[in-house]
Coordinates of N, CA and C in Angstrom, one line a residue:
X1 N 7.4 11.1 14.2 CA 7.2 10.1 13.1 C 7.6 10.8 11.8
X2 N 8.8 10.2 10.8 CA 8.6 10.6 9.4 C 8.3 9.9 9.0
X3 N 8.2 10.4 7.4 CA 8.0 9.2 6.6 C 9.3 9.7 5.4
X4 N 9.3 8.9 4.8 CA 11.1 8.9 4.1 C 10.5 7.9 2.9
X5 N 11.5 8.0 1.7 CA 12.0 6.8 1.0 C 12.3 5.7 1.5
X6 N 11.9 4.6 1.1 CA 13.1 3.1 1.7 C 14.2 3.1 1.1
X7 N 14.9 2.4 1.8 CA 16.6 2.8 1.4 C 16.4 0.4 1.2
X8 N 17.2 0.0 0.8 CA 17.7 -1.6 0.8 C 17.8 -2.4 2.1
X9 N 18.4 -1.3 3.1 CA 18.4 -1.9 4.6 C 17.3 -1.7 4.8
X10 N 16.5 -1.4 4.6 CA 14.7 -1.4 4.8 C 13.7 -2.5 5.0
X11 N 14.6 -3.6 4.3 CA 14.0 -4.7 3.4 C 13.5 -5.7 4.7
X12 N 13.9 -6.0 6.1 CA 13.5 -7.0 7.1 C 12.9 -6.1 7.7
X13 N 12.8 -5.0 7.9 CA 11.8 -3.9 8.6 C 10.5 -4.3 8.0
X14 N 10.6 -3.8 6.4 CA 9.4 -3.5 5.9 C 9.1 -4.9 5.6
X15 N 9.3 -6.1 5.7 CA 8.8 -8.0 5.6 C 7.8 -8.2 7.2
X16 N 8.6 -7.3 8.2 CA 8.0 -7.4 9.5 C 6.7 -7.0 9.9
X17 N 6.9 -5.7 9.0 CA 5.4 -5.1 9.2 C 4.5 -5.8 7.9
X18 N 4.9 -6.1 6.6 CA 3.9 -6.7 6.0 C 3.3 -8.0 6.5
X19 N 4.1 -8.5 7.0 CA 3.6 -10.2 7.4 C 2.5 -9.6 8.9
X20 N 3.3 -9.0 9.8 CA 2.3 -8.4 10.8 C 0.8 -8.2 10.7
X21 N 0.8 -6.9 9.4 CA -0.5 -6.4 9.1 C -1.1 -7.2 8.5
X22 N -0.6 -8.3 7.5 CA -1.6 -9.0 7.1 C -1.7 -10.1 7.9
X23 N -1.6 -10.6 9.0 CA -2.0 -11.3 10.1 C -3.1 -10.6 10.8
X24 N -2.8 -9.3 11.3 CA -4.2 -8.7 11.7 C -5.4 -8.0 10.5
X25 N -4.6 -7.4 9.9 CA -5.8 -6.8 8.6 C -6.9 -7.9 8.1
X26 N -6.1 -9.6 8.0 CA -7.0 -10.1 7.2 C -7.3 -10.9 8.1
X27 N -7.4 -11.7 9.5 CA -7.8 -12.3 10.2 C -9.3 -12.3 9.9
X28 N -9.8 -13.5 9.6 CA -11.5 -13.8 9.4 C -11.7 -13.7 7.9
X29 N -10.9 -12.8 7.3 CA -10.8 -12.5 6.0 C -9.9 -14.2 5.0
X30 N -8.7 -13.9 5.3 CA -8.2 -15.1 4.7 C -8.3 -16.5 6.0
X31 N -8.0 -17.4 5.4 CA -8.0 -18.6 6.7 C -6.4 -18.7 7.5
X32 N -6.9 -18.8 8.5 CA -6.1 -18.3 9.8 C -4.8 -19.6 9.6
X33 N -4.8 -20.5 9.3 CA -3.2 -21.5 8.7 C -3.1 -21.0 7.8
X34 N -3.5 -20.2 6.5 CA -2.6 -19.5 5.5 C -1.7 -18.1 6.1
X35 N -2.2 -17.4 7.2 CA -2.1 -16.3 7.8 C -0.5 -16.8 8.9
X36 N -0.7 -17.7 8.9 CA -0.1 -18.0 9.5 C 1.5 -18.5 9.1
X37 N 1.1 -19.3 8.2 CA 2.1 -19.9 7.6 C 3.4 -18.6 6.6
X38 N 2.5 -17.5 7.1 CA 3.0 -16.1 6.4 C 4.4 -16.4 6.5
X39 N 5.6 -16.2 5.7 CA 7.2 -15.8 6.6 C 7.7 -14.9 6.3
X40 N 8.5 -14.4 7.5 CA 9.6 -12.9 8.0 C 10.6 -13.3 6.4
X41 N 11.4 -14.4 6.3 CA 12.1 -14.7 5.8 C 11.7 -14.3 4.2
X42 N 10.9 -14.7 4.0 CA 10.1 -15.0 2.3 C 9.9 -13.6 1.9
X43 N 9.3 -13.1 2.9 CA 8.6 -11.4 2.4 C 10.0 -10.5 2.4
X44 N 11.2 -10.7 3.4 CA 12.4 -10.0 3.2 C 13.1 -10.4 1.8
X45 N 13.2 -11.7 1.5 CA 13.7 -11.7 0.0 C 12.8 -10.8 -0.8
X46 N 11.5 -10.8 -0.8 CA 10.8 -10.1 -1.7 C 11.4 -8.9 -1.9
X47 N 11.2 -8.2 -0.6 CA 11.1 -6.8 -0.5 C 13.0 -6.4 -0.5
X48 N 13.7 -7.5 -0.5 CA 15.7 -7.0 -0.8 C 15.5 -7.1 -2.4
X49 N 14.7 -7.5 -3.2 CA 14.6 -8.0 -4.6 C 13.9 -6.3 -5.1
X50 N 12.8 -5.7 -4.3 CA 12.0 -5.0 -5.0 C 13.1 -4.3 -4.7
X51 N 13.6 -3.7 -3.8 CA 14.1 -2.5 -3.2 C 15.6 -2.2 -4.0
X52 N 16.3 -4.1 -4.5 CA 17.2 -3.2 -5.4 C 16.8 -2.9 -7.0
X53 N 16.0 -3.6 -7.5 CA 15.3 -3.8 -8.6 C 15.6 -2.2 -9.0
X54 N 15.7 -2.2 -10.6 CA 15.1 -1.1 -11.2 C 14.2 -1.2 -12.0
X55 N 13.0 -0.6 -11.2 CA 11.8 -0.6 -11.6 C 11.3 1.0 -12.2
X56 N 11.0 1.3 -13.2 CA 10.6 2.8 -13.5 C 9.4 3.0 -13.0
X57 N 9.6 4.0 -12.5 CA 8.9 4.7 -11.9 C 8.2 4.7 -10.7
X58 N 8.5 3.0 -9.8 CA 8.3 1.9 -8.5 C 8.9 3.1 -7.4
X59 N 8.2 3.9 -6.1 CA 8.5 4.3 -5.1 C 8.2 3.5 -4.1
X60 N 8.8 3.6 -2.9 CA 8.1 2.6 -1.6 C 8.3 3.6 -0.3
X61 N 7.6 4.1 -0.1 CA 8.1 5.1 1.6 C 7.6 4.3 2.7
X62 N 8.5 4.6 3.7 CA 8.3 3.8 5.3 C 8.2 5.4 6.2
X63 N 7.2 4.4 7.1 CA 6.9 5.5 8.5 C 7.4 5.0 9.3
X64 N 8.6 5.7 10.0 CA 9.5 5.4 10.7 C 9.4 6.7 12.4
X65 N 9.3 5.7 13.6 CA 9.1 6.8 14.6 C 10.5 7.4 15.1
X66 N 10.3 7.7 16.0 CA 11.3 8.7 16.1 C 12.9 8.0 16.2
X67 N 12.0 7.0 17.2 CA 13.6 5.6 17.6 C 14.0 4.8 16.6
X68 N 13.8 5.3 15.3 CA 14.1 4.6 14.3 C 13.2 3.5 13.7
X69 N 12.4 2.7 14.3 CA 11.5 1.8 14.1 C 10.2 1.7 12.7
X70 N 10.8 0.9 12.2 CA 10.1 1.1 10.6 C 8.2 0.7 11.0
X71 N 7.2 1.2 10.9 CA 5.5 1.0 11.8 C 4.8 0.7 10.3
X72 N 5.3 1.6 9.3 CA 4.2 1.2 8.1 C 5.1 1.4 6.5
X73 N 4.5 1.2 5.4 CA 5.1 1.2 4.3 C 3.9 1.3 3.3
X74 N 4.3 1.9 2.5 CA 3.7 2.1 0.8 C 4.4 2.0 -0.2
X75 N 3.3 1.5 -1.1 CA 4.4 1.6 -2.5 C 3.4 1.3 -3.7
X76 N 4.0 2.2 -5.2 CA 3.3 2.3 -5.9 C 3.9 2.8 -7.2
X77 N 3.3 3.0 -8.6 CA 4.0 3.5 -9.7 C 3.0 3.0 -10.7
X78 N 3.2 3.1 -11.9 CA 2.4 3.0 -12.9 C 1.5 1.9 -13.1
X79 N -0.1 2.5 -13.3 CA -0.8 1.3 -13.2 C 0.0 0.2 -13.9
X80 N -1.0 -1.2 -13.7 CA -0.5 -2.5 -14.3 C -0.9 -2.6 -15.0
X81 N -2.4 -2.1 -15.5 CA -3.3 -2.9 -16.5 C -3.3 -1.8 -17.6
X82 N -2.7 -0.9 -17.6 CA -2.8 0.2 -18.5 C -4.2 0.5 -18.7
X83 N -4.8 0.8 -17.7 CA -5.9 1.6 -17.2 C -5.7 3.0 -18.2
X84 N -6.9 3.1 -19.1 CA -6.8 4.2 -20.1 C -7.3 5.8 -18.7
X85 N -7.6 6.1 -17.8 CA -8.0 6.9 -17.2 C -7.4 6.9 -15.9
X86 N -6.3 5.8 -15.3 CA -5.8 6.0 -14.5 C -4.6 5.5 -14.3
X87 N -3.7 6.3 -14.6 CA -2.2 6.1 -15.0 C -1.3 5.4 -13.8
X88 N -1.7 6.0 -12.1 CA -0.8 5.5 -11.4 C -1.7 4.7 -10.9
X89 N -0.5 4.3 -10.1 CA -1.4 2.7 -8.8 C -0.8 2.8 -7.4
X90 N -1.3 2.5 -6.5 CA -0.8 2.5 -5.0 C -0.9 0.9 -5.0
X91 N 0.4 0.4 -5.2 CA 0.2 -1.4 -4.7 C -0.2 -1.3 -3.5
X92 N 0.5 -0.9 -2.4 CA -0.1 -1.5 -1.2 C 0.3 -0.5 -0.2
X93 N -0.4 -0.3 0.9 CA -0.2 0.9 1.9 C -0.4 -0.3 3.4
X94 N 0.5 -0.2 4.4 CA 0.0 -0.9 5.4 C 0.8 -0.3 6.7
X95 N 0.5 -0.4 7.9 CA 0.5 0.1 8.7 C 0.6 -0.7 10.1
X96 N 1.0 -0.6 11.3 CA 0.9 -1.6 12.2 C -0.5 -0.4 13.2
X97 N -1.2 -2.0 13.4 CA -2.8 -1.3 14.0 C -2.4 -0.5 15.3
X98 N -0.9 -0.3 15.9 CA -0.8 0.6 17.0 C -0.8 2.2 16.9
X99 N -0.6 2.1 15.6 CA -0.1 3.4 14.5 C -1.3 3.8 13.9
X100 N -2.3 3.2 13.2 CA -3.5 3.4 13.1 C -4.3 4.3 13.6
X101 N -4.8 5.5 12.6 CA -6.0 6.6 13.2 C -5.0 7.7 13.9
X102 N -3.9 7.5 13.6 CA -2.9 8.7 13.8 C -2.4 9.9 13.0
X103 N -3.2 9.7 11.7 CA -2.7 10.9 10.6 C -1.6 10.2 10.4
X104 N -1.1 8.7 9.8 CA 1.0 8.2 9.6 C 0.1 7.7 8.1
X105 N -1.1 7.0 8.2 CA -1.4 6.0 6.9 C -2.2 7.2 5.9
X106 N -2.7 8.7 6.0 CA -2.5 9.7 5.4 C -1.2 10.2 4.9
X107 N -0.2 10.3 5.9 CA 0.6 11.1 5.2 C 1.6 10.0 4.6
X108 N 1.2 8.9 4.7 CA 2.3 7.8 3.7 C 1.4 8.0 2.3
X109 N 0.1 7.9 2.3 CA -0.6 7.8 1.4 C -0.2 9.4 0.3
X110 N 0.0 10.1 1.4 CA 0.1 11.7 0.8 C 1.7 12.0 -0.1
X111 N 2.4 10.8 0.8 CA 3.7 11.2 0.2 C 3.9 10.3 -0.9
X112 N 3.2 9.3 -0.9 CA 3.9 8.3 -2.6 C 2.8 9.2 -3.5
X113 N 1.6 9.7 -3.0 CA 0.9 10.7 -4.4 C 1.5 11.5 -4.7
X114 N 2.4 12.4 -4.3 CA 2.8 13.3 -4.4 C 4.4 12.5 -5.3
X115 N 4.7 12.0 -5.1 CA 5.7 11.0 -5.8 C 5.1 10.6 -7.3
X116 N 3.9 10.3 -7.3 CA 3.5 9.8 -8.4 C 3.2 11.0 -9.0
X117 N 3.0 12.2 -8.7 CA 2.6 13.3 -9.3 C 3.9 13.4 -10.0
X118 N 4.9 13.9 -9.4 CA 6.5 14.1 -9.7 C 6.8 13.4 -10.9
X119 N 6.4 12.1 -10.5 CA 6.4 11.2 -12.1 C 5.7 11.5 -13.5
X120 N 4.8 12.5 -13.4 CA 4.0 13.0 -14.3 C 2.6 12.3 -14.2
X121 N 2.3 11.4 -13.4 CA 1.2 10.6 -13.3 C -0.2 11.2 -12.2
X122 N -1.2 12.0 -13.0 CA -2.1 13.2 -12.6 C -3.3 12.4 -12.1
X123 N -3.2 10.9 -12.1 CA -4.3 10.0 -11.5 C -4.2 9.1 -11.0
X124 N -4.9 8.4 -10.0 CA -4.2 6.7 -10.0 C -5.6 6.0 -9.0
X125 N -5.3 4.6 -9.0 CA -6.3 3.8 -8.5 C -5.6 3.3 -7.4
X126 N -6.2 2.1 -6.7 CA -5.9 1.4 -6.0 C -7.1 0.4 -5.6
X127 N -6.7 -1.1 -5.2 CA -7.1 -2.3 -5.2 C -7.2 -3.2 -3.7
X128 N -8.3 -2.9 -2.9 CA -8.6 -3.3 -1.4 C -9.1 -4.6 -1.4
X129 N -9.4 -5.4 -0.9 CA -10.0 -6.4 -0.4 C -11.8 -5.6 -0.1
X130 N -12.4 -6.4 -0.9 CA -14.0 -5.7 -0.3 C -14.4 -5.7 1.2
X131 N -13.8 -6.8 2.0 CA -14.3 -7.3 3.0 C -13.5 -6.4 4.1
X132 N -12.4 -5.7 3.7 CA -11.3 -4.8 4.4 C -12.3 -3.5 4.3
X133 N -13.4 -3.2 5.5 CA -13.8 -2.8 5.4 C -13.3 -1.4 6.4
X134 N -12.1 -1.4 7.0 CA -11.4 -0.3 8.0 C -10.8 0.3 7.0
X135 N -10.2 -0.3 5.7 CA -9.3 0.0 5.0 C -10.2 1.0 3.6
X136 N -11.4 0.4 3.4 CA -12.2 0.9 2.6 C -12.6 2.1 2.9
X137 N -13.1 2.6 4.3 CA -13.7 3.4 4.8 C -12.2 4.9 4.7
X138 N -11.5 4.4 4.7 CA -10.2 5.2 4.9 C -9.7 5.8 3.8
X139 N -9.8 5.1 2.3 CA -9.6 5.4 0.9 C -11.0 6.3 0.8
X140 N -12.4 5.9 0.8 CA -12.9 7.5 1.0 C -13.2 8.3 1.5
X141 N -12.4 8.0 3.0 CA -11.9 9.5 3.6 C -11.1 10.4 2.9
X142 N -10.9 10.1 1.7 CA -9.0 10.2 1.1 C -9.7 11.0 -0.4
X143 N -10.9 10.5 -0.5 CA -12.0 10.9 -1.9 C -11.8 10.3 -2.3
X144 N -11.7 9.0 -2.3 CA -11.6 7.9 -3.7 C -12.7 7.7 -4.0
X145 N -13.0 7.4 -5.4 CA -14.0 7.1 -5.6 C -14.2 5.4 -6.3
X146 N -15.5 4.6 -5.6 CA -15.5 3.3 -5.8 C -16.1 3.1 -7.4
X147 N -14.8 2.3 -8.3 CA -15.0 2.1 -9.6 C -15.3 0.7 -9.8
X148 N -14.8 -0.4 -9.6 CA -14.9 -1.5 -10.4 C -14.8 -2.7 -8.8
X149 N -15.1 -4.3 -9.8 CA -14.4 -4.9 -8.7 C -14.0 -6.1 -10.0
X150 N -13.3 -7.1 -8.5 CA -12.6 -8.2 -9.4 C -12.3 -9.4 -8.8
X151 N -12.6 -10.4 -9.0 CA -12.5 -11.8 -8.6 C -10.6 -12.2 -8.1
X152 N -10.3 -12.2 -6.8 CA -8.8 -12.5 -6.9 C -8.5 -13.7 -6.1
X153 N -7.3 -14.5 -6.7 CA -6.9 -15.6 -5.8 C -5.7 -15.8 -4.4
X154 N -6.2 -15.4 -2.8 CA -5.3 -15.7 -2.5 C -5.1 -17.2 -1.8
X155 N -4.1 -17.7 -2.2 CA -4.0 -19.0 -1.5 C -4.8 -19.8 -2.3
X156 N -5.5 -20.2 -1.9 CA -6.5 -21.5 -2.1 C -7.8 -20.6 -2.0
X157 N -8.1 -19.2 -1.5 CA -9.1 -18.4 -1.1 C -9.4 -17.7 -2.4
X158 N -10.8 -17.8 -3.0 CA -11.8 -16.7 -4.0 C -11.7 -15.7 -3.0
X159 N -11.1 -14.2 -3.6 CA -11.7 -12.6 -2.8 C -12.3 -12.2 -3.7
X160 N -13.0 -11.0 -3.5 CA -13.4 -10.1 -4.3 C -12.1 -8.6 -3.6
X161 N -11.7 -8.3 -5.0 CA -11.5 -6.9 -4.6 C -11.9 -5.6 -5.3
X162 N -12.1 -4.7 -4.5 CA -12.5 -3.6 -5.1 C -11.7 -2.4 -5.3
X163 N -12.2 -1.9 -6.4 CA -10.9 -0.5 -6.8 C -11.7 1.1 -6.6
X164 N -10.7 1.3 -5.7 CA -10.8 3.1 -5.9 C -9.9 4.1 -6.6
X165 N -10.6 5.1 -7.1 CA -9.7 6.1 -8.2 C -9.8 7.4 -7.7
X166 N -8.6 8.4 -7.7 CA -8.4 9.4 -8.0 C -8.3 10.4 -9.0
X167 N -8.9 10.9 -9.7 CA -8.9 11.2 -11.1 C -8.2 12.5 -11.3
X168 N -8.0 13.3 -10.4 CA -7.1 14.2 -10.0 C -5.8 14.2 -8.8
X169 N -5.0 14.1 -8.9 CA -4.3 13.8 -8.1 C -3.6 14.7 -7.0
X170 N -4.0 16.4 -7.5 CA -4.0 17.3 -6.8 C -4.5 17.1 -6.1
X171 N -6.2 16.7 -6.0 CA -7.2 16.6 -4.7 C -6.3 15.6 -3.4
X172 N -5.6 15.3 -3.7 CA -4.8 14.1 -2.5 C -3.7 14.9 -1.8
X173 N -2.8 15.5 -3.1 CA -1.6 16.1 -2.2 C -1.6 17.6 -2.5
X174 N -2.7 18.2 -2.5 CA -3.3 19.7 -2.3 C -2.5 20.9 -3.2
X175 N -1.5 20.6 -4.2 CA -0.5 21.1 -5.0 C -0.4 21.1 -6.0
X176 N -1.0 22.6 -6.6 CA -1.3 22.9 -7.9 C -0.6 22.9 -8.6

């Protein structure tokens, strides 16, 4: 397994696994005809759009096994909200649940921190689903610590999400 930068040919790999994971991650969570109605198609425009974009400071790495096969993806760069105490952000980390509890969603996690470090960005947050409670337990395995929450809309669906911060960003990628 590595994990690497996404390259542009990336873009139907990494649509496959996002529509995937959020079919299983949120099952019970969101309603199962919004989950459904997810598409390969729609999430590849997204991600051929992000991937050629120039975005400052926007990284995205994929965990790729050995046969070439794209399993998980991250991506992140300067917070959104201009968070006075936490500069970066992890948009989103996901993973296919076969790959899961493998040390692959650590070291994707390990490698865009360490990316955001490079950028000069010595902190950062990130933004779970409350009810994502595999995914919760795993950010403080990681030391995050639980700061805030927030009313969000998907679909037609009220969530609550909740945020975790790193306030040091050495404690993640161990590199003084």
């Amino acid at each position: 397994m590595r994990i690497r930068k996404a390259s542009t040919q990336d873009a139907a790999a990494i649509a496959r696994v996002h529509v995937n994971t959020w079919r299983t991650t949120y099952a019970g969570i969101l309603p199962a005809d919004f989950l459904a109605g997810l598409s390969y198609a729609n999430s590849e425009s997204n991600w051929s759009q992000a991937l050629t974009a120039d975005r400052p400071g926007e990284s995205v790495f994929v965990a790729e096994t050995d046969a070439g096969e794209i399993v998980g993806f991250a991506n992140g760069a300067p917070e959104r909200e201009s968070d006075p105490l936490y500069r970066g952000e992890i948009y989103s980390i996901y993973l296919l649940a076969a790959y899961q509890r493998m040390g692959v969603g650590r070291r994707l996690f390990t490698a865009l921190a360490q990316r955001l470090r490079q950028d000069g960005l010595e902190s950062f947050l990130l933004w779970v689903l409350k009810d994502n409670l595999l995914a919760r337990r795993f950010y403080e395995s990681l030391g995050g610590t639980y700061l805030t929450e927030k009313t969000i809309t998907i679909g037609e669906t009220d969530l609550i999400e909740v945020s975790y911060g790193w306030r040091d960003i050495v404690d993640v990628t161990g590199e003084a």
